[in-house]
Amino acid sequence: MKKIMLLLLAIFTLQIAKAGGYKPKTAEDLNVDLSILTGYNFTGLKPVALINLGFETFFIRADINIGITSVNHLLDKKSFTVFSPSIGVFYGNKHKIYLMGGFQNHAYIATTDVTNCKTDVFCTDGLFGKIKIGYQLLIFKNMFITAEISHLFTQKNNGVTYFPNTNICMGLGYKF
């Protein structure tokens, strides 16, 4: 009798799941999206432009940001390329929220105390921890609007000047 009741319960819940549009996630459900974002580093007072390639499966999201920015310093006004892989969790489908952590290269000034040179040296090879929170709103079948806030955790060393980096970016993306 218990087996018959469990069978009927399983059939009933399966029908409810089908009627509600529930689709169980499988390993083949890998979603890929590409977005272009522009924004502002409001602690470093410089604009930011990024291309974001994202991968999602189950509730895990991984993405790679490649972009361009500059720093507000007298030694160097040139822009430099940033590279930032991140991984985290997401929730939602049409309205998607994600929280991620990763790392990113960013600029710093190594002073004469550290470099043993006659002048300060501008470097862009420092890797720093990064956290970001983002939101995606699906506006068409495959197009979405995205917004991100990210913060870079720079370290504190004597003889090195690190630049603050807290970005707010918005952009447009496409799901493949």
CSV table of C-alpha atoms in Angstrom, one decimal:
chain,number,residue,atom,x,y,z
A,1,MET,CA,0.0,0.0,0.0
A,2,LYS,CA,2.9,2.4,0.8
A,3,LYS,CA,4.4,1.7,-2.6
A,4,ILE,CA,1.2,2.6,-4.4
A,5,MET,CA,0.8,5.8,-2.4
A,6,LEU,CA,4.4,6.8,-3.1
A,7,LEU,CA,3.8,6.1,-6.8
A,8,LEU,CA,0.6,8.2,-6.9
A,9,LEU,CA,2.4,11.0,-5.1
A,10,ALA,CA,5.3,10.9,-7.5
A,11,ILE,CA,3.0,11.0,-10.5
A,12,PHE,CA,1.0,13.8,-9.0
A,13,THR,CA,4.0,16.0,-8.2
A,14,LEU,CA,5.4,15.3,-11.7
A,15,GLN,CA,2.2,16.6,-13.3
A,16,ILE,CA,2.3,19.7,-11.1
A,17,ALA,CA,6.0,20.3,-12.1
A,18,LYS,CA,5.1,19.9,-15.8
A,19,ALA,CA,2.2,22.3,-15.5
A,20,GLY,CA,4.3,24.9,-13.6
A,21,GLY,CA,7.0,24.9,-16.3
A,22,TYR,CA,9.6,23.5,-14.0
A,23,LYS,CA,12.6,22.2,-15.8
A,24,PRO,CA,15.1,20.3,-13.8
A,25,LYS,CA,18.7,21.4,-14.4
A,26,THR,CA,21.1,19.0,-16.0
A,27,ALA,CA,24.8,19.2,-16.8
A,28,GLU,CA,23.9,20.1,-20.4
A,29,ASP,CA,22.4,23.4,-19.1
A,30,LEU,CA,25.5,25.6,-19.6
A,31,ASN,CA,24.5,29.1,-20.4
A,32,VAL,CA,26.9,31.5,-22.0
A,33,ASP,CA,26.5,35.3,-22.1
A,34,LEU,CA,28.5,38.2,-23.5
A,35,SER,CA,28.0,41.8,-22.3
A,36,ILE,CA,29.7,45.1,-22.8
A,37,LEU,CA,29.8,47.4,-19.8
A,38,THR,CA,30.8,51.0,-19.2
A,39,GLY,CA,31.1,52.7,-15.9
A,40,TYR,CA,33.1,54.7,-13.5
A,41,ASN,CA,35.7,54.0,-10.8
A,42,PHE,CA,34.3,56.4,-8.3
A,43,THR,CA,37.1,56.0,-5.8
A,44,GLY,CA,39.8,56.4,-8.4
A,45,LEU,CA,37.8,59.0,-10.4
A,46,LYS,CA,38.4,57.4,-13.8
A,47,PRO,CA,36.1,55.8,-16.4
A,48,VAL,CA,36.0,52.0,-17.0
A,49,ALA,CA,35.1,49.9,-20.1
A,50,LEU,CA,34.7,46.1,-19.9
A,51,ILE,CA,33.8,43.1,-21.9
A,52,ASN,CA,32.3,40.3,-19.8
A,53,LEU,CA,32.1,36.7,-20.8
A,54,GLY,CA,30.0,34.7,-18.4
A,55,PHE,CA,29.2,31.0,-17.9
A,56,GLU,CA,26.4,29.6,-15.8
A,57,THR,CA,25.3,26.1,-14.8
A,58,PHE,CA,23.1,25.0,-11.9
A,59,PHE,CA,23.6,27.9,-9.5
A,60,ILE,CA,27.3,28.6,-10.2
A,61,ARG,CA,28.5,31.5,-12.3
A,62,ALA,CA,32.0,32.1,-13.6
A,63,ASP,CA,33.0,35.1,-15.7
A,64,ILE,CA,36.0,36.8,-17.2
A,65,ASN,CA,36.2,40.6,-17.5
A,66,ILE,CA,38.6,42.2,-19.9
A,67,GLY,CA,38.7,46.0,-20.0
A,68,ILE,CA,40.5,49.2,-20.0
A,69,THR,CA,40.9,51.9,-17.4
A,70,SER,CA,43.5,54.4,-16.1
A,71,VAL,CA,44.6,55.8,-12.8
A,72,ASN,CA,44.5,59.4,-11.5
A,73,HIS,CA,48.2,60.0,-10.8
A,74,LEU,CA,50.8,62.5,-11.9
A,75,LEU,CA,53.4,59.8,-12.8
A,76,ASP,CA,51.3,58.2,-15.5
A,77,LYS,CA,48.1,59.2,-17.3
A,78,LYS,CA,48.1,56.2,-19.7
A,79,SER,CA,45.4,53.6,-19.7
A,80,PHE,CA,46.0,50.0,-19.1
A,81,THR,CA,44.2,46.7,-19.6
A,82,VAL,CA,42.5,44.9,-16.7
A,83,PHE,CA,41.9,41.1,-16.6
A,84,SER,CA,39.6,39.7,-13.9
A,85,PRO,CA,38.3,36.1,-13.6
A,86,SER,CA,35.6,35.5,-11.0
A,87,ILE,CA,33.4,32.7,-9.7
A,88,GLY,CA,30.4,32.8,-7.5
A,89,VAL,CA,26.7,32.0,-7.2
A,90,PHE,CA,23.6,33.3,-8.9
A,91,TYR,CA,19.9,33.2,-8.5
A,92,GLY,CA,17.0,33.8,-10.9
A,93,ASN,CA,16.2,33.7,-14.6
A,94,LYS,CA,14.5,36.8,-15.9
A,95,HIS,CA,15.8,38.8,-12.9
A,96,LYS,CA,19.2,37.5,-12.0
A,97,ILE,CA,21.3,38.4,-9.0
A,98,TYR,CA,24.9,37.2,-8.6
A,99,LEU,CA,27.6,37.5,-6.0
A,100,MET,CA,31.2,36.7,-7.1
A,101,GLY,CA,34.8,36.7,-5.9
A,102,GLY,CA,38.0,36.6,-7.8
A,103,PHE,CA,41.1,38.6,-8.6
A,104,GLN,CA,42.2,41.4,-10.9
A,105,ASN,CA,45.3,43.1,-11.9
A,106,HIS,CA,45.6,46.8,-11.1
A,107,ALA,CA,48.1,49.6,-11.1
A,108,TYR,CA,50.4,50.7,-8.2
A,109,ILE,CA,53.3,53.0,-7.8
A,110,ALA,CA,56.5,51.4,-6.3
A,111,THR,CA,58.5,54.2,-4.7
A,112,THR,CA,62.3,54.5,-4.6
A,113,ASP,CA,62.4,52.7,-1.2
A,114,VAL,CA,61.1,49.5,-2.7
A,115,THR,CA,62.6,49.6,-6.3
A,116,ASN,CA,66.1,50.8,-5.6
A,117,CYS,CA,65.7,53.0,-8.6
A,118,LYS,CA,66.1,56.8,-8.9
A,119,THR,CA,62.5,57.3,-9.7
A,120,ASP,CA,59.2,55.8,-8.8
A,121,VAL,CA,58.0,53.0,-11.0
A,122,PHE,CA,54.4,52.6,-12.4
A,123,CYS,CA,53.4,48.9,-12.4
A,124,THR,CA,50.2,47.2,-13.6
A,125,ASP,CA,51.1,43.6,-12.6
A,126,GLY,CA,49.7,43.5,-9.1
A,127,LEU,CA,47.0,40.9,-8.4
A,128,PHE,CA,44.4,41.8,-5.9
A,129,GLY,CA,41.3,40.2,-4.5
A,130,LYS,CA,37.9,41.4,-5.9
A,131,ILE,CA,34.3,41.0,-4.9
A,132,LYS,CA,31.3,42.0,-7.1
A,133,ILE,CA,27.6,41.9,-7.0
A,134,GLY,CA,25.6,42.1,-10.2
A,135,TYR,CA,22.0,42.2,-11.6
A,136,GLN,CA,20.7,41.2,-15.0
A,137,LEU,CA,17.3,42.0,-16.3
A,138,LEU,CA,16.1,40.0,-19.4
A,139,ILE,CA,14.5,42.5,-21.8
A,140,PHE,CA,14.1,40.3,-24.8
A,141,LYS,CA,14.4,36.6,-25.4
A,142,ASN,CA,18.2,36.7,-25.4
A,143,MET,CA,19.1,40.4,-24.6
A,144,PHE,CA,19.6,41.7,-21.1
A,145,ILE,CA,20.6,44.8,-19.2
A,146,THR,CA,23.2,44.3,-16.6
A,147,ALA,CA,24.6,46.4,-13.7
A,148,GLU,CA,27.6,45.6,-11.5
A,149,ILE,CA,29.3,47.0,-8.4
A,150,SER,CA,32.8,45.7,-7.8
A,151,HIS,CA,35.4,46.5,-5.2
A,152,LEU,CA,39.1,45.6,-5.3
A,153,PHE,CA,40.9,44.8,-2.0
A,154,THR,CA,44.3,46.4,-2.3
A,155,GLN,CA,47.0,45.6,0.2
A,156,LYS,CA,49.0,48.0,2.3
A,157,ASN,CA,52.8,47.9,2.0
A,158,ASN,CA,55.4,50.5,3.0
A,159,GLY,CA,56.8,52.2,0.0
A,160,VAL,CA,54.0,51.3,-2.4
A,161,THR,CA,51.1,53.5,-3.4
A,162,TYR,CA,48.0,51.5,-4.3
A,163,PHE,CA,45.0,53.0,-6.1
A,164,PRO,CA,41.5,52.5,-4.8
A,165,ASN,CA,39.1,50.7,-7.2
A,166,THR,CA,35.4,50.6,-6.6
A,167,ASN,CA,33.5,50.4,-9.9
A,168,ILE,CA,29.9,50.9,-10.9
A,169,CYS,CA,29.2,49.6,-14.4
A,170,MET,CA,26.1,49.2,-16.6
A,171,GLY,CA,25.8,47.6,-20.0
A,172,LEU,CA,23.9,45.5,-22.5
A,173,GLY,CA,24.4,41.7,-23.0
A,174,TYR,CA,23.3,38.8,-25.1
A,175,LYS,CA,22.7,35.2,-24.0
A,176,PHE,CA,23.8,32.4,-26.4
